[in-house]
mmCIF file of C-alpha atoms in Angstrom:
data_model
loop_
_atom_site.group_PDB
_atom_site.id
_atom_site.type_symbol
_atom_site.label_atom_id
_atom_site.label_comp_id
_atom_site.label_asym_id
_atom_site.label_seq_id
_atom_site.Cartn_x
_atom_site.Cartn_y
_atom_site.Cartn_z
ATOM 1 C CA UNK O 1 13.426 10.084 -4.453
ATOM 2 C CA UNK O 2 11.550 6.808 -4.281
ATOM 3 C CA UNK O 3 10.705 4.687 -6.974
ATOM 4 C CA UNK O 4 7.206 3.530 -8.539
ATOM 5 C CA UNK O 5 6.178 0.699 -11.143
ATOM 6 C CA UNK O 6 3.102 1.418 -12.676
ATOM 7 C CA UNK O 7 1.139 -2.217 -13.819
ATOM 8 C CA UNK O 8 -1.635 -1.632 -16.375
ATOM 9 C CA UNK O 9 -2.847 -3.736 -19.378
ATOM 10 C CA UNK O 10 -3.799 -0.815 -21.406
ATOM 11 C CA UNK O 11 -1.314 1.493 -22.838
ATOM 12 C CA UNK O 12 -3.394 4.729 -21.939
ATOM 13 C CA UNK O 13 -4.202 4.393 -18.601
ATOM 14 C CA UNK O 14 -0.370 3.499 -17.806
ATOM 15 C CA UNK O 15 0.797 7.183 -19.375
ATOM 16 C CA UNK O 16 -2.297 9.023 -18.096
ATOM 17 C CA UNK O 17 -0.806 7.869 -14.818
ATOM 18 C CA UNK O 18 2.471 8.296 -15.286
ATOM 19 C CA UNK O 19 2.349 12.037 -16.859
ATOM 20 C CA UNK O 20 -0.970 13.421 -15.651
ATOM 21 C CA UNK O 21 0.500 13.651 -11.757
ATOM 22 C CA UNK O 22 3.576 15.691 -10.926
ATOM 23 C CA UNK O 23 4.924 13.183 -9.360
ATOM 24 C CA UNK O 24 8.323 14.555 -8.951
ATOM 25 C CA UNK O 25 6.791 17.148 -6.814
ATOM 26 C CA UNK O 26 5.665 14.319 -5.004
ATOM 27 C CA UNK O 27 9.089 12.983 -4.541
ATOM 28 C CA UNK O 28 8.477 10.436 -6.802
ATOM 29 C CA UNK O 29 10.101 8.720 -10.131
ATOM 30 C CA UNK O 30 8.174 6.404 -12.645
ATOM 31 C CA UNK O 31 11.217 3.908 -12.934
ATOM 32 C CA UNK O 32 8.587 2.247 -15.212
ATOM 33 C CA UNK O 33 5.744 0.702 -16.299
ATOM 34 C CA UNK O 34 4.834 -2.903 -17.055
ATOM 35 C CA UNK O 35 1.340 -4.399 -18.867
ATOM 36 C CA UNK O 36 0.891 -7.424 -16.730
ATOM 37 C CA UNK O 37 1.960 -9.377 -13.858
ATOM 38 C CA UNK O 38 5.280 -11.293 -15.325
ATOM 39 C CA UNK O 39 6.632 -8.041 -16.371
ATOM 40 C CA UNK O 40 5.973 -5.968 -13.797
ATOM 41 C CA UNK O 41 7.755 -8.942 -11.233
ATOM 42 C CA UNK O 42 10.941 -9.182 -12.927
ATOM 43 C CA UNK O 43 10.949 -5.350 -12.596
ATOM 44 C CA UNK O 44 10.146 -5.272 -9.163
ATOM 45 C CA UNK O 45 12.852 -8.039 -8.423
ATOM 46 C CA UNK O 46 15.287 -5.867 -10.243
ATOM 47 C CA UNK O 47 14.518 -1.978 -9.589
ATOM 48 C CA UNK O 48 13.287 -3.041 -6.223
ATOM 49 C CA UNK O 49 10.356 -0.015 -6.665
ATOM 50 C CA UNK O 50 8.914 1.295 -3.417
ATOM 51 C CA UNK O 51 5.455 1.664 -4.323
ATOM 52 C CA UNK O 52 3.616 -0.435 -6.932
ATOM 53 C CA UNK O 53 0.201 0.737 -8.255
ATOM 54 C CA UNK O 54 -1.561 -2.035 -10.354
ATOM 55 C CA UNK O 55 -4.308 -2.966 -12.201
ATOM 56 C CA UNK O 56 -6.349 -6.189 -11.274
ATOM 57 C CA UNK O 57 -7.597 -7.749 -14.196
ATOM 58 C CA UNK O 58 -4.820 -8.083 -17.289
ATOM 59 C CA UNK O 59 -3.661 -10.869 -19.622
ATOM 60 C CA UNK O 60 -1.010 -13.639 -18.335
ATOM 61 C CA UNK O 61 -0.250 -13.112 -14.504
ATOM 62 C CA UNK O 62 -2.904 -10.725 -13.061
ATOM 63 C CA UNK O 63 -2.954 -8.290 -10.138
ATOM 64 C CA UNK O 64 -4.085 -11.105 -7.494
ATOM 65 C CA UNK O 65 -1.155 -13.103 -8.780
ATOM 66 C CA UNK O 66 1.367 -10.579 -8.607
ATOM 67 C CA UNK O 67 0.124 -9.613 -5.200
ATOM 68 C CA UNK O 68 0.781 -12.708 -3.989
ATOM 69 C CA UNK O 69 4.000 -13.247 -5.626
ATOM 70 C CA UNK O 70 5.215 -10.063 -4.103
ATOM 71 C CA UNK O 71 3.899 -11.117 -0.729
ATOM 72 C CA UNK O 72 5.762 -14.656 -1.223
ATOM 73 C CA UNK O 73 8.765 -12.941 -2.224
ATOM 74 C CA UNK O 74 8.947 -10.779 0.856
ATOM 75 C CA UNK O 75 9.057 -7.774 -2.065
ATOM 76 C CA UNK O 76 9.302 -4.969 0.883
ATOM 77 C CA UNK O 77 7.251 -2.216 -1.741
ATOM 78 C CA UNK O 78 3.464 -0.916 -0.677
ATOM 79 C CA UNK O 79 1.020 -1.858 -3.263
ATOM 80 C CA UNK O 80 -1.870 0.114 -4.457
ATOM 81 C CA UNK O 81 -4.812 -1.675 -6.292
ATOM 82 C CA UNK O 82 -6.444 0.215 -9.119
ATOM 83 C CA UNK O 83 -9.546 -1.008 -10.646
ATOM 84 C CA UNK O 84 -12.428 -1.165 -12.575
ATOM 85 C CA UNK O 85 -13.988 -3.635 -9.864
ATOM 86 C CA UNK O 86 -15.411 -3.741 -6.992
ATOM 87 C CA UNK O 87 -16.087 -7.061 -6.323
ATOM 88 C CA UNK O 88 -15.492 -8.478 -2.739
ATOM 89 C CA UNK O 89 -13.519 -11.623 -3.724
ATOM 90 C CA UNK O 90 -10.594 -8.954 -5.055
ATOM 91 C CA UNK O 91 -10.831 -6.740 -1.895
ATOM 92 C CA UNK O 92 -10.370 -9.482 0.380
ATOM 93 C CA UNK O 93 -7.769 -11.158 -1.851
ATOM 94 C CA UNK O 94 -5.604 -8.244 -1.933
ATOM 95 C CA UNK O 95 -6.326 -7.370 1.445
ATOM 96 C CA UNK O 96 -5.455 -10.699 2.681
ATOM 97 C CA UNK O 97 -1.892 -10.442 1.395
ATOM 98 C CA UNK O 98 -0.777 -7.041 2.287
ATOM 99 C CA UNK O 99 -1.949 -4.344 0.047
ATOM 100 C CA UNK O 100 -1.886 -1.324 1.111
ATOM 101 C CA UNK O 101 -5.253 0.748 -0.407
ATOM 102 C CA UNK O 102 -7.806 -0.659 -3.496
ATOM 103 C CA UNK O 103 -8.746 2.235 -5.404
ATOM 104 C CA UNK O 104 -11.465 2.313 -8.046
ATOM 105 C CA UNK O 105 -11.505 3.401 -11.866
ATOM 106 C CA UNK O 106 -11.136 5.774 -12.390
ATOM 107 C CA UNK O 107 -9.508 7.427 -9.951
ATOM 108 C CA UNK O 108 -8.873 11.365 -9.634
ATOM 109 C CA UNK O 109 -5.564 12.804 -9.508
ATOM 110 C CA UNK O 110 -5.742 14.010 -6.023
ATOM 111 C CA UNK O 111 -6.551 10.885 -4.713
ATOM 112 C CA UNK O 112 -4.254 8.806 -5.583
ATOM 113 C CA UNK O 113 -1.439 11.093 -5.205
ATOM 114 C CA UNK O 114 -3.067 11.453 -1.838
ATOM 115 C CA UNK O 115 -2.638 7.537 -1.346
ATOM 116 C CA UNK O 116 0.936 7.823 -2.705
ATOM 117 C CA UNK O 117 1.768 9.784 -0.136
ATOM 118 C CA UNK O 118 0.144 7.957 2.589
ATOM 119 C CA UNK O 119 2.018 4.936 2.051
ATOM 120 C CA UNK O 120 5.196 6.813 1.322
ATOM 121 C CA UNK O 121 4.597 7.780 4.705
ATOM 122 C CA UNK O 122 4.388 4.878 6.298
ATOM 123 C CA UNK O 123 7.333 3.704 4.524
ATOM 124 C CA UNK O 124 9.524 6.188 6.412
ATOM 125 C CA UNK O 125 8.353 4.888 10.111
#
């Protein structure tokens, strides 16, 4: 079963996430959920998760920072991008260091399960 970290600022959005997908049918566990950046690294460093999904904008260490401290870290997880923006600036700075899809809120079900998938699959080549 591989492993995702869900990074979200608000509380609602990380359990609407985590329970409204059956993600075990997906062959997937929540091994958690962090509200920023700094929490969300120490569990990737830890947990080593496969797939990250995060938010951009949050208190303390955002999602550009984390992206890039994953990417400095050699973190071998894909990395999904949820968010509320659309601005160019975040595409190309997530883009620019390895993320692997930048989704915006909010997203349907099916779609990012869809994206889950994807990347799970490119995990196993």
């Amino acid at each position: 079963m591989y492993k995702l970290l869900i990074v979200d600022d608000e509380y609602w959005v990380r359990k609407g996430l985590s329970e409204t997908i059956d993600w075990a049918k997906l062959g997937v566990e929540v091994a958690g959920l962090a509200a920023d950046g700094a929490e969300a690294l120490a569990f990737i460093e830890q947990e080593k998760p496969d797939i990250v999904i995060t938010d951009m904008r949050m208190p303390g260490m955002d999602g550009i920072a984390l992206i890039n401290k994953i990417a400095e870290r050699g973190c071998d997880c894909a990395v999904i991008v949820l968010s509320g923006y659309k601005d160019f600036d975040y595409v190309k700075a997530t883009l620019e260091n390895g993320v692997h899809a930048y989704l915006l809120k909010p997203v349907e079900n099916e779609l990012l399960a869809k994206t889950v998938l994807t990347e799970l699959g490119k995990l196993e080549t």
